[in-house]
Coordinates of C-alpha atoms in Angstrom, one line a residue:
Chain A
M1 CA -22.6 47.7 -5.1
K2 CA -20.3 47.9 -8.1
K3 CA -17.4 46.2 -6.1
H4 CA -19.7 43.4 -5.0
K5 CA -20.6 42.6 -8.4
K6 CA -16.8 42.6 -9.5
L7 CA -16.1 40.1 -6.6
A8 CA -18.9 37.9 -8.0
G9 CA -17.3 38.0 -11.2
L10 CA -14.1 37.0 -10.0
Q11 CA -15.4 34.3 -8.0
K12 CA -17.3 33.0 -11.0
R13 CA -14.1 32.9 -13.0
K14 CA -12.4 31.2 -10.1
A15 CA -15.1 28.5 -10.1
I16 CA -14.7 28.1 -13.8
S17 CA -11.0 27.7 -13.5
G18 CA -11.6 25.3 -10.6
Y19 CA -13.8 23.2 -12.8
L20 CA -11.0 23.3 -15.6
F21 CA -8.5 22.0 -13.2
I22 CA -10.6 19.1 -11.9
S23 CA -12.0 18.3 -15.4
P24 CA -9.8 15.6 -16.1
F25 CA -10.9 13.7 -13.1
I26 CA -14.4 14.4 -13.9
I27 CA -14.1 13.0 -17.1
G28 CA -12.2 10.0 -15.9
F29 CA -14.5 9.4 -13.2
L30 CA -17.7 9.3 -15.1
V31 CA -16.1 7.3 -18.1
F32 CA -14.0 4.9 -16.2
M33 CA -15.5 4.6 -12.7
L34 CA -19.2 5.4 -12.7
V35 CA -20.1 3.7 -16.1
P36 CA -18.2 0.6 -15.2
F37 CA -19.7 0.6 -11.6
F38 CA -23.2 0.6 -12.8
R39 CA -22.4 -1.8 -15.5
S40 CA -20.9 -4.2 -13.3
C41 CA -23.9 -4.0 -11.0
Y42 CA -26.1 -4.8 -14.0
M43 CA -23.7 -7.6 -15.1
S44 CA -24.1 -9.1 -11.6
F45 CA -27.7 -9.8 -12.7
C46 CA -27.0 -11.2 -15.9
E47 CA -25.5 -14.1 -17.8
V48 CA -22.6 -12.7 -19.9
E49 CA -21.2 -13.9 -23.3
I50 CA -17.8 -12.7 -23.8
M51 CA -17.2 -12.7 -27.5
S52 CA -20.7 -11.2 -28.5
G53 CA -20.9 -9.1 -25.4
K54 CA -24.3 -10.2 -25.1
H55 CA -26.3 -9.8 -21.8
T56 CA -29.2 -11.8 -20.5
I57 CA -30.8 -10.8 -17.5
I58 CA -31.4 -13.8 -15.0
G59 CA -32.4 -12.1 -12.0
L60 CA -30.9 -12.9 -8.4
E61 CA -29.5 -16.3 -9.7
N62 CA -25.9 -15.3 -9.7
Y63 CA -26.2 -14.2 -6.0
I64 CA -28.3 -17.4 -5.1
K65 CA -25.5 -19.4 -6.8
A66 CA -23.0 -17.5 -4.7
F67 CA -24.5 -18.1 -1.5
T68 CA -26.1 -21.5 -1.7
I69 CA -24.6 -23.6 -4.7
D70 CA -20.9 -22.3 -4.5
L71 CA -18.8 -24.5 -2.2
D72 CA -16.4 -22.0 -0.5
F73 CA -17.7 -18.7 -1.2
N74 CA -19.6 -18.3 2.3
R75 CA -16.6 -19.7 4.3
L76 CA -14.1 -17.4 2.3
L77 CA -16.3 -14.4 3.1
V78 CA -16.5 -15.0 6.6
E79 CA -13.0 -15.7 7.0
E80 CA -11.8 -13.0 5.1
V81 CA -13.7 -10.4 7.0
Q82 CA -12.5 -12.0 10.2
K83 CA -8.7 -11.8 9.0
M84 CA -9.3 -8.3 7.7
F85 CA -10.4 -7.2 11.1
Y86 CA -7.4 -8.8 13.2
N87 CA -5.0 -7.8 10.5
S88 CA -6.3 -4.0 10.5
V89 CA -6.3 -3.7 14.1
S90 CA -2.8 -5.3 14.7
V91 CA -1.6 -3.1 11.8
M92 CA -2.8 0.1 13.7
V93 CA -1.2 -0.9 16.8
F94 CA 2.1 -1.7 15.4
S95 CA 2.3 1.3 13.2
F96 CA 1.4 3.4 16.0
F97 CA 4.0 1.8 18.2
V98 CA 6.6 1.9 15.6
A99 CA 5.7 5.6 14.5
L100 CA 6.2 6.6 18.3
I101 CA 9.8 5.1 18.2
L102 CA 10.7 6.4 15.0
N103 CA 9.8 9.8 16.0
Q104 CA 12.3 9.6 18.8
K105 CA 15.9 10.8 18.4
F106 CA 18.6 8.1 18.3
K107 CA 21.6 7.0 16.4
G108 CA 20.9 5.5 13.0
R109 CA 17.4 6.7 12.8
A110 CA 17.5 7.4 9.2
F111 CA 18.7 3.9 8.6
V112 CA 16.0 2.3 10.6
R113 CA 13.3 4.5 9.0
A114 CA 14.5 3.3 5.5
I115 CA 14.1 -0.2 6.6
F116 CA 10.6 0.1 8.1
F117 CA 9.3 1.7 4.8
L118 CA 11.1 -1.0 2.8
P119 CA 7.6 -2.9 2.9
V120 CA 6.0 -0.1 0.9
I121 CA 8.1 -1.7 -2.0
L122 CA 8.3 -5.3 -0.8
S123 CA 4.6 -5.9 -0.1
S124 CA 3.2 -4.2 -3.2
G125 CA 1.5 -5.9 -6.1
V126 CA 2.6 -9.1 -7.1
L127 CA 5.4 -9.5 -4.8
L128 CA 2.9 -10.2 -1.7
G129 CA 2.1 -13.8 -1.8
I130 CA 4.3 -14.8 -4.7
E131 CA 5.3 -17.9 -2.8
T132 CA 1.7 -18.9 -1.9
D133 CA 0.4 -18.3 -5.2
N134 CA 2.3 -21.3 -6.3
E135 CA 0.3 -24.4 -5.0
L136 CA 3.0 -26.8 -5.2
I137 CA 5.4 -24.8 -3.2
S138 CA 2.9 -23.7 -0.8
S139 CA 1.7 -27.2 0.1
V140 CA 5.2 -28.4 0.6
M141 CA 5.8 -25.3 2.9
D142 CA 2.7 -26.3 4.8
M143 CA 4.0 -29.7 5.2
V144 CA 7.5 -28.5 6.5
E145 CA 5.6 -26.2 8.8
E146 CA 3.6 -29.1 10.2
T147 CA 6.7 -31.3 10.7
N148 CA 8.7 -28.3 12.3
T149 CA 6.2 -27.2 14.9
N150 CA 8.0 -28.5 17.8
T151 CA 10.8 -25.8 17.3
D152 CA 8.4 -23.0 17.2
I153 CA 8.9 -20.7 20.0
S154 CA 5.5 -19.2 20.1
L155 CA 4.0 -22.6 20.1
V156 CA 6.2 -23.8 23.0
I157 CA 5.0 -20.6 24.9
Q158 CA 1.5 -21.4 24.2
N159 CA 1.7 -25.0 25.2
I160 CA 3.0 -23.9 28.5
L161 CA 0.3 -21.2 29.1
E162 CA -2.4 -23.7 28.1
T163 CA -1.1 -26.5 30.5
A164 CA -1.0 -23.7 33.0
G165 CA -4.4 -23.0 32.4
V166 CA -4.6 -19.5 31.0
G167 CA -5.2 -20.6 27.3
G168 CA -8.4 -20.2 25.5
K169 CA -9.6 -18.7 22.4
A170 CA -8.6 -15.1 23.1
F171 CA -4.9 -16.2 23.6
Q172 CA -5.1 -18.4 20.4
K173 CA -5.9 -15.3 18.4
V174 CA -3.2 -13.3 20.1
F175 CA -0.7 -16.0 19.1
E176 CA -2.1 -16.3 15.5
I177 CA -1.2 -12.5 15.3
V178 CA 2.1 -13.0 16.8
D179 CA 2.8 -15.6 14.3
G180 CA 1.9 -13.4 11.4
I181 CA 3.9 -10.4 12.6
Y182 CA 5.5 -10.6 9.4
D183 CA 2.4 -9.8 7.5
V184 CA 1.5 -7.0 9.9
A185 CA 4.9 -5.5 9.6
I186 CA 4.9 -5.7 5.8
S187 CA 1.6 -4.1 5.5
S188 CA 2.1 -1.1 7.4
G189 CA 4.6 1.1 5.8
I190 CA 2.3 3.6 4.7
Q191 CA 0.5 3.8 8.0
I192 CA 3.6 4.3 9.6
I193 CA 4.4 7.3 7.5
I194 CA 1.0 8.7 8.2
F195 CA 1.3 8.4 11.9
L196 CA 4.7 10.0 11.7
S197 CA 3.6 12.9 9.8
G198 CA 1.0 13.5 12.5
L199 CA 3.3 13.1 15.3
Q200 CA 5.6 15.9 13.9
T201 CA 2.8 18.3 13.7
I202 CA 2.4 18.0 17.5
S203 CA 4.0 21.0 19.0
D204 CA 6.9 20.4 21.6
S205 CA 5.5 23.2 23.9
M206 CA 2.6 20.8 24.7
Y207 CA 4.9 18.3 26.1
E208 CA 6.9 20.7 27.8
A209 CA 4.0 22.4 29.6
A210 CA 2.7 18.8 30.6
S211 CA 5.9 17.9 31.9
I212 CA 6.3 21.0 34.0
E213 CA 3.1 20.2 35.4
G214 CA 4.2 17.0 36.6
C215 CA 2.9 14.7 33.8
T216 CA 4.8 11.4 33.1
S217 CA 5.6 10.5 29.5
W218 CA 3.2 7.6 29.8
E219 CA 0.4 10.0 30.7
S220 CA 1.3 12.5 28.1
L221 CA 1.3 9.6 25.7
W222 CA -2.5 9.1 26.3
K223 CA -3.6 12.6 27.2
I224 CA -1.6 14.6 24.4
T225 CA -0.2 12.3 21.7
F226 CA -3.2 10.0 21.4
P227 CA -5.8 12.7 21.0
M228 CA -3.7 14.9 18.9
I229 CA -3.3 11.8 16.4
S230 CA -6.8 10.5 16.6
P231 CA -7.9 12.0 13.3
L232 CA -5.2 9.9 11.6
L233 CA -6.5 6.8 13.5
L234 CA -9.5 7.1 11.1
V235 CA -7.5 7.6 8.1
N236 CA -5.2 4.5 8.9
W237 CA -8.2 2.6 9.7
I238 CA -9.8 3.1 6.4
Y239 CA -6.7 2.7 4.7
S240 CA -5.8 -0.5 6.4
V241 CA -9.1 -2.1 5.7
V242 CA -9.2 -1.0 2.0
D243 CA -5.7 -2.0 1.6
Y244 CA -6.2 -5.4 2.9
C245 CA -9.2 -5.9 0.6
M246 CA -7.2 -5.1 -2.6
R247 CA -4.4 -7.4 -1.7
N248 CA -3.4 -9.9 -4.3
N249 CA -3.3 -12.7 -1.8
N250 CA -6.6 -12.1 -0.6
E251 CA -8.8 -15.3 -1.2
I252 CA -11.9 -13.6 -2.4
I253 CA -9.8 -11.6 -4.9
K254 CA -8.3 -14.8 -6.0
K255 CA -11.7 -16.4 -6.6
I256 CA -12.9 -13.5 -8.7
N257 CA -9.9 -13.6 -10.7
D258 CA -10.5 -17.2 -11.1
Q259 CA -14.1 -16.8 -12.2
M260 CA -13.0 -14.5 -14.7
V261 CA -10.0 -16.1 -16.1
L262 CA -10.7 -19.9 -15.8
Y263 CA -14.5 -20.2 -15.7
I264 CA -15.2 -17.2 -17.9
D265 CA -18.4 -16.5 -15.9
Y266 CA -18.4 -12.9 -15.8
G267 CA -21.7 -12.4 -14.4
F268 CA -21.0 -14.7 -11.4
A269 CA -17.6 -12.9 -11.0
S270 CA -19.2 -9.4 -10.7
S271 CA -21.9 -10.8 -8.2
I272 CA -19.0 -12.0 -6.0
A273 CA -17.4 -8.9 -6.3
W274 CA -20.6 -6.8 -5.4
T275 CA -21.4 -9.1 -2.4
Y276 CA -17.9 -8.4 -1.2
F277 CA -18.0 -4.8 -2.0
V278 CA -21.2 -4.2 -0.1
V279 CA -19.7 -6.2 2.9
V280 CA -16.5 -4.0 3.0
M281 CA -18.3 -0.7 2.5
L282 CA -20.8 -1.7 5.4
I283 CA -17.7 -2.4 7.7
V284 CA -15.7 0.6 6.7
G285 CA -18.8 2.8 7.1
V286 CA -20.0 1.5 10.6
S287 CA -16.4 1.2 11.9
S288 CA -15.4 4.8 10.7
F289 CA -18.7 6.4 12.2
L290 CA -17.7 4.6 15.5
I291 CA -14.1 5.9 15.3
S292 CA -15.2 9.3 14.3
K293 CA -17.3 9.6 17.5
G294 CA -14.0 9.4 19.5
V295 CA -11.8 11.6 17.1
Y296 CA -10.8 14.7 18.6
Y297 CA -10.0 17.8 16.4
Y298 CA -7.6 20.2 17.8
D299 CA -8.6 23.1 16.0
Chain B
M1 CA 42.1 22.7 35.1
T2 CA 42.8 19.6 33.2
K3 CA 40.2 17.6 31.2
Q4 CA 40.4 14.8 33.7
A5 CA 40.0 17.2 36.7
V6 CA 36.9 18.5 35.0
R7 CA 35.7 15.1 34.6
R8 CA 36.0 14.1 38.2
K9 CA 34.6 17.3 39.3
A10 CA 31.6 16.6 37.2
R11 CA 31.3 13.2 38.6
E12 CA 31.5 14.1 42.1
D13 CA 28.9 16.7 41.4
F14 CA 26.6 14.2 40.2
W15 CA 26.9 12.0 43.2
E16 CA 26.4 15.0 45.3
R17 CA 23.3 16.2 43.4
N18 CA 22.2 12.4 43.6
R19 CA 22.4 12.2 47.2
K20 CA 20.5 15.5 47.6
S21 CA 17.9 14.3 45.4
G22 CA 17.5 11.1 47.4
G23 CA 18.7 8.7 44.7
Y24 CA 16.4 10.1 42.0
L25 CA 19.1 10.9 39.7
V26 CA 20.7 7.4 39.3
K27 CA 17.3 6.2 39.1
K28 CA 16.7 8.1 36.3
K29 CA 19.9 7.3 34.6
I30 CA 19.3 3.5 34.9
M31 CA 15.9 3.8 33.7
G32 CA 16.9 5.8 30.7
A33 CA 19.7 3.5 29.8
S34 CA 17.6 0.2 30.3
Y35 CA 14.8 2.0 27.8
K36 CA 17.5 2.6 25.2
F37 CA 18.7 -1.0 25.4
V38 CA 15.0 -2.1 25.1
R39 CA 14.5 0.1 22.3
V40 CA 17.6 -1.3 20.5
L41 CA 16.6 -4.6 21.0
L42 CA 13.1 -4.0 19.6
L43 CA 14.2 -2.0 16.7
F44 CA 17.0 -4.6 15.8
G45 CA 14.3 -7.5 16.2
M46 CA 11.7 -5.7 13.9
C47 CA 14.5 -4.7 11.4
F48 CA 15.5 -8.3 11.3
L49 CA 12.1 -9.3 10.9
I50 CA 11.7 -7.2 7.7
L51 CA 14.9 -8.0 6.2
Q52 CA 15.2 -11.6 6.8
P53 CA 13.1 -13.0 3.8
L54 CA 15.2 -10.7 1.6
I55 CA 18.5 -11.9 3.1
T56 CA 17.2 -15.6 2.7
K57 CA 16.3 -14.9 -1.0
V58 CA 19.7 -13.6 -1.5
A59 CA 21.4 -16.6 0.1
V60 CA 19.1 -19.0 -1.8
S61 CA 19.6 -17.4 -5.2
F62 CA 23.5 -18.1 -5.0
M63 CA 23.1 -21.8 -4.1
A64 CA 23.7 -24.7 -6.5
E65 CA 20.9 -27.2 -6.7
R66 CA 22.5 -29.7 -4.5
D67 CA 23.0 -27.1 -2.0
L68 CA 19.2 -26.8 -1.6
Y69 CA 19.1 -30.4 -0.1
N70 CA 21.9 -30.3 2.1
P71 CA 20.8 -30.1 5.7
I72 CA 24.1 -28.5 6.7
V73 CA 23.8 -25.5 4.4
I74 CA 21.4 -22.9 5.7
T75 CA 22.4 -19.5 4.8
I76 CA 25.8 -19.5 3.2
P77 CA 26.0 -21.8 0.1
E78 CA 28.6 -24.1 -0.1
T79 CA 29.3 -23.9 -3.7
F80 CA 28.5 -20.2 -5.1
T81 CA 27.0 -20.1 -8.3
A82 CA 25.3 -17.5 -10.8
D83 CA 23.5 -20.0 -12.7
N84 CA 20.2 -19.4 -10.9
Y85 CA 20.4 -15.9 -12.3
K86 CA 21.1 -16.9 -15.7
M87 CA 18.2 -19.4 -15.7
A88 CA 15.8 -16.8 -14.0
A89 CA 16.8 -14.2 -16.4
E90 CA 16.4 -16.4 -19.5
L91 CA 12.9 -17.6 -18.2
L92 CA 11.7 -14.1 -17.4
G93 CA 13.0 -12.6 -20.6
Y94 CA 14.9 -10.3 -18.4
G95 CA 16.2 -7.7 -20.8
K96 CA 13.1 -7.2 -22.7
A97 CA 10.7 -7.5 -20.1
L98 CA 12.9 -4.9 -17.9
W99 CA 12.7 -2.3 -20.6
N100 CA 9.0 -2.7 -21.1
T101 CA 8.3 -2.6 -17.5
L102 CA 10.5 0.5 -17.1
R103 CA 9.1 2.2 -20.2
T104 CA 5.5 1.5 -19.3
S105 CA 6.0 2.5 -15.5
L106 CA 7.5 5.7 -16.2
L107 CA 5.0 6.7 -18.9
V108 CA 2.1 5.8 -16.5
A109 CA 3.6 7.5 -13.5
L110 CA 4.3 10.6 -15.4
L111 CA 0.8 10.8 -16.9
Q112 CA -1.0 9.9 -13.5
I113 CA 1.1 12.2 -11.4
S114 CA 0.7 15.0 -13.8
M115 CA -2.9 14.6 -14.0
C116 CA -3.3 14.3 -10.3
T117 CA -1.3 17.3 -9.6
I118 CA -3.5 19.5 -11.8
V119 CA -6.8 17.9 -10.1
G120 CA -5.2 18.0 -6.7
Y121 CA -4.5 21.8 -7.2
G122 CA -8.0 22.5 -8.4
F123 CA -9.5 21.0 -5.2
A124 CA -7.1 22.8 -2.8
R125 CA -7.3 26.2 -4.3
F126 CA -10.7 26.8 -5.9
N127 CA -14.1 27.2 -4.6
F128 CA -16.7 26.0 -6.9
P129 CA -20.1 24.6 -6.7
L130 CA -20.6 20.8 -5.9
K131 CA -16.9 20.6 -4.8
K132 CA -17.8 18.6 -1.9
L133 CA -19.7 16.2 -4.1
W134 CA -16.6 15.7 -6.3
F135 CA -14.2 15.5 -3.4
G136 CA -16.6 12.6 -2.1
C137 CA -16.0 11.1 -5.4
V138 CA -12.4 11.1 -4.8
V139 CA -12.5 9.5 -1.3
M140 CA -14.9 6.9 -3.2
M141 CA -12.2 6.2 -5.4
I142 CA -9.8 5.2 -2.7
I143 CA -12.3 3.1 -1.1
V144 CA -13.8 1.1 -3.8
P145 CA -11.8 -1.8 -4.7
P146 CA -10.7 -1.9 -8.3
Q147 CA -11.5 -5.6 -8.3
T148 CA -15.4 -4.7 -8.2
L149 CA -14.9 -3.0 -11.5
S150 CA -12.6 -5.6 -13.2
T151 CA -15.4 -7.6 -14.8
S152 CA -17.1 -4.6 -16.4
L153 CA -13.9 -2.9 -17.1
Y154 CA -12.9 -5.8 -19.1
M155 CA -16.0 -5.9 -21.2
Y156 CA -15.9 -2.3 -21.6
F157 CA -12.7 -2.3 -23.4
R158 CA -13.3 -5.6 -24.9
H159 CA -16.3 -4.0 -27.0
F160 CA -15.0 -0.4 -26.9
D161 CA -17.2 2.3 -28.5
I162 CA -18.1 5.8 -28.2
L163 CA -21.6 6.3 -28.0
G164 CA -22.2 3.8 -30.7
V165 CA -20.3 6.3 -33.3
I166 CA -17.6 3.6 -34.3
K167 CA -20.1 0.8 -34.8
A168 CA -22.1 3.1 -37.1
V169 CA -18.9 3.9 -39.2
T170 CA -17.1 0.6 -39.3
G171 CA -19.8 -1.9 -38.6
S172 CA -18.2 -3.3 -35.5
D173 CA -16.7 -2.3 -32.0
I174 CA -13.0 -2.3 -31.5
N175 CA -11.3 -4.7 -29.1
L176 CA -8.8 -2.6 -27.2
Q177 CA -8.2 -5.5 -24.9
K178 CA -4.8 -6.4 -26.2
S179 CA -3.6 -2.9 -26.3
Q180 CA -2.2 -0.6 -23.6
I181 CA -4.3 2.4 -24.8
P182 CA -7.3 1.9 -22.3
Y183 CA -4.7 2.1 -19.3
Y184 CA -3.1 5.2 -20.6
L185 CA -6.5 6.7 -21.0
M186 CA -7.4 5.7 -17.6
S187 CA -4.3 7.2 -16.2
M188 CA -4.9 10.3 -18.0
G189 CA -8.3 10.5 -16.4
C190 CA -6.7 9.8 -12.8
M191 CA -8.4 6.4 -12.5
G192 CA -5.2 4.2 -12.5
L193 CA -3.7 2.5 -9.6
K194 CA -4.4 4.3 -6.1
N195 CA -4.6 7.5 -7.9
G196 CA -7.4 8.8 -5.5
L197 CA -4.4 8.5 -2.8
Y198 CA -2.2 10.9 -4.9
I199 CA -4.9 13.4 -5.5
Y200 CA -5.7 13.4 -1.8
M201 CA -1.9 13.8 -0.7
I202 CA -1.3 16.6 -3.4
R203 CA -4.4 18.4 -2.3
Q204 CA -3.3 18.3 1.2
F205 CA 0.2 19.7 0.4
F206 CA -1.3 22.5 -1.7
R207 CA -3.6 23.6 1.1
N208 CA -0.9 24.1 3.4
I209 CA 0.8 26.8 1.1
P210 CA -0.2 30.1 2.3
K211 CA -2.6 32.0 0.3
D212 CA -0.8 35.1 0.3
L213 CA 1.5 33.8 -2.3
E214 CA -1.1 33.2 -5.0
E215 CA -2.9 36.6 -4.1
A216 CA 0.3 38.4 -4.7
A217 CA 0.9 36.8 -7.9
Y218 CA -2.9 37.8 -9.0
V219 CA -2.2 41.3 -8.0
D220 CA 0.8 41.4 -10.1
G221 CA -1.2 40.3 -13.0
C222 CA -0.3 36.6 -13.0
G223 CA -3.2 34.3 -14.5
T224 CA -4.5 31.3 -12.8
L225 CA -2.4 28.8 -14.9
R226 CA 0.7 30.9 -15.0
T227 CA 0.4 30.9 -11.1
F228 CA 0.0 27.1 -10.9
I229 CA 3.1 26.6 -13.3
R230 CA 5.3 29.2 -12.2
I231 CA 4.7 29.6 -8.3
M232 CA 2.8 26.6 -6.9
L233 CA 4.7 23.7 -8.9
P234 CA 8.2 24.6 -7.8
D235 CA 7.1 24.6 -4.4
A236 CA 5.5 21.2 -4.6
K237 CA 8.4 19.4 -5.9
P238 CA 9.1 17.2 -2.6
I239 CA 5.5 15.8 -2.7
L240 CA 5.4 15.4 -6.4
T241 CA 8.7 13.4 -6.3
S242 CA 7.4 11.1 -3.7
C243 CA 4.0 10.6 -5.3
F244 CA 5.9 10.0 -8.4
L245 CA 8.1 7.4 -7.0
F246 CA 5.3 5.7 -5.5
S247 CA 3.3 5.6 -8.6
F248 CA 6.5 4.3 -10.3
V249 CA 7.1 1.3 -7.7
W250 CA 3.4 0.4 -7.5
Q251 CA 3.1 0.4 -11.3
W252 CA 6.4 -1.7 -11.5
T253 CA 5.0 -4.5 -9.3
D254 CA 1.3 -4.3 -10.2
N255 CA -0.3 -7.4 -11.4
F256 CA -4.1 -6.3 -11.5
Y257 CA -4.2 -3.6 -14.2
T258 CA -1.5 -5.2 -16.1
K259 CA -3.4 -8.6 -16.2
L260 CA -6.5 -6.7 -17.1
F261 CA -5.3 -4.3 -19.8
M262 CA -1.7 -5.3 -21.3
G263 CA -2.6 -8.6 -22.4
D264 CA 0.4 -9.7 -24.2
M265 CA 3.0 -7.5 -23.1
D266 CA 6.1 -8.9 -21.4
L267 CA 6.2 -7.2 -18.1
L268 CA 8.3 -8.5 -15.3
A269 CA 5.3 -8.6 -12.7
R270 CA 3.5 -10.9 -15.0
K271 CA 6.4 -13.0 -16.0
L272 CA 7.1 -13.3 -12.3
T273 CA 3.7 -15.0 -11.4
T274 CA 4.0 -17.5 -14.2
L275 CA 7.8 -18.2 -13.4
V276 CA 7.4 -21.4 -11.7
D277 CA 5.3 -22.8 -14.5
T278 CA 7.6 -21.7 -17.2
L279 CA 10.5 -23.4 -15.5
N280 CA 8.4 -26.6 -15.2
Y281 CA 7.7 -26.4 -18.9
Y282 CA 11.2 -25.7 -19.7
V283 CA 12.3 -28.6 -17.6
I284 CA 9.8 -31.1 -19.1
N285 CA 10.2 -30.2 -22.8
T286 CA 13.7 -29.0 -23.2
L287 CA 15.6 -31.0 -20.6
H288 CA 13.2 -33.9 -21.2
N289 CA 12.9 -34.7 -17.3
R290 CA 9.4 -35.9 -17.0
S291 CA 8.9 -35.0 -13.4
G292 CA 9.4 -31.5 -14.0
A293 CA 11.4 -29.1 -11.7
S294 CA 11.6 -30.0 -8.0
V295 CA 9.8 -27.9 -5.6
A296 CA 13.0 -26.7 -3.8
Y297 CA 14.6 -25.7 -7.2
G298 CA 11.5 -24.1 -8.2
N299 CA 11.4 -22.1 -5.2
C300 CA 15.0 -21.0 -5.5
I301 CA 14.4 -19.9 -9.0
L302 CA 11.5 -18.0 -7.9
S303 CA 13.6 -16.3 -5.3
T304 CA 16.0 -15.5 -7.7
G305 CA 13.5 -14.2 -10.0
T306 CA 11.9 -11.9 -7.3
L307 CA 15.3 -10.4 -6.5
M308 CA 15.7 -9.5 -10.1
V309 CA 12.5 -7.9 -10.3
I310 CA 13.0 -5.7 -7.1
T311 CA 16.6 -5.0 -7.5
P312 CA 16.1 -1.9 -9.5
L313 CA 13.3 -0.7 -7.1
L314 CA 15.7 -1.3 -4.2
L315 CA 18.2 0.7 -5.9
L316 CA 15.9 3.5 -6.6
Y317 CA 14.8 3.4 -3.0
L318 CA 18.4 3.5 -1.9
F319 CA 19.2 6.7 -3.7
A320 CA 15.7 8.2 -3.5
Q321 CA 15.0 7.2 0.3
K322 CA 14.6 10.9 1.0
G323 CA 12.1 11.4 -1.7
F324 CA 10.0 8.5 -0.6
V325 CA 9.6 9.2 3.1
E326 CA 10.8 12.5 4.4
S327 CA 8.5 14.8 2.1
L328 CA 5.5 12.6 2.8
S329 CA 5.9 12.6 6.4
S330 CA 6.1 16.5 6.4
T331 CA 2.7 17.0 4.3
G332 CA 0.7 16.9 7.5
I333 CA -2.0 14.4 6.1
K334 CA -5.2 15.2 7.9
M335 CA -8.9 14.2 7.7

């Protein structure tokens, strides 16, 4: 009995020190996350004056403005969500594929790895979309691209396929993704690292056993590697989606910033941000629920 | 037996074995070789894909303005010049901005990582009530885009007050908008850029360290804090370095939080976004050229500026590549 009591004391002490350890986070979370979170929700229903900090409640007007009056919000929202989907899927495929290759042994592996992780630096923050940010430059670039299309190899292939009668919408999307392969490569640095870390935890003995049983490496890819790495699919999926939403060159983020900086309409900006946030949350929630159905946990 | 003889013997052996296996051995060799060839091709292509914009930027940054319009010049400039660098350095205010960025990034990264380490350790090693809830908050922090909060954070620090105390004393609230204090405060509360991710990774790392170590220390009379500092921290060096490097790099290039909080400070990322406008302004007002800078020249200066901003990071990456990558891939991140 006495022993039990002492253990409870130890547990209690441990709990207290645990709370002490995470206290910075709790304070930070409450002050800088939860409060602003609800305030921005509140602001989205208000008309905000910056200088005085006065909030006047105007109900759903900001949302109505976003959906019915604003010229391009609806279009941007649909476009961005679509793009997010394609981008995330192709990032997943690409990073899985690259991680598989980088996990093999070959000469100069360290060098190749270094290059593949370079996008972690190159695609961060302001560097992404620095060229498209400048309207003058991007408009000229578009013009150059339009006049240069004949030399575009993927367009030639696309034309050949279309005249052969295998074109169609699905192919067009594929070509769009292929054309945007740079965007994909540059946004999959972290995902490759995560997949690699997963691949390295799979023990060799599994593959050995499988190959002795007559399993080809193609089969063992789908029967061993894929299930073992599936928890990371979920992690990477969420990371890719969220990462895409926070990009600097995301049109909606740009719109939010414009509303804040140029038009100084904070209520409207928060209502856009909240709409976008809810949409993204829904997508993340539904898709990760679907993925988690298929995830296999080894232990 | 000489070396050659051994080799000949082995070759004969190979053909002999191949004959016995019904051609399987040769097939396997050819398959292996062609696989390797395809892999090299693919890897080369993808590496080129990633490096190409960088190479173009380097090439363009050394071109004189007339090279930009010369259709013969594609990669190697006809007249090498470092004028672009001088121009970009001047427009960026490079020396000062570099120093500011370096100082801010270092300080912020240090604050963030030390706080995240403590919190991550707390999550990994202690059991306490509501732990799941708090960890859910960490996950939420990773998922919620900071842009959702930007408006209210701005207002929050524009009219900063602690429960109305300051207003009662001085008669008005303080405007913290133009100072860096809010961001340092946020970093101390683990609310900076991608801090949820750092907490998550550090927690994952600490969870994998065997518990026996800690228990042994406890039995020997080592307190919780001492265990953390003397036993756990030295073990966690690799993951801490990589988190630190990430934090440093992402802070360096970040434009979101800096725009929100560091109003007037000359930081490289900020300067870079306005570089072309600054160039136009300079050309119109100082060189008295009404039409402003040409698009090609603007792009050239922008490339140069981008290079100048990322060069310190690339150097860092070159020397600390192991810190970035190897330690991360050995943490075994799992859901």
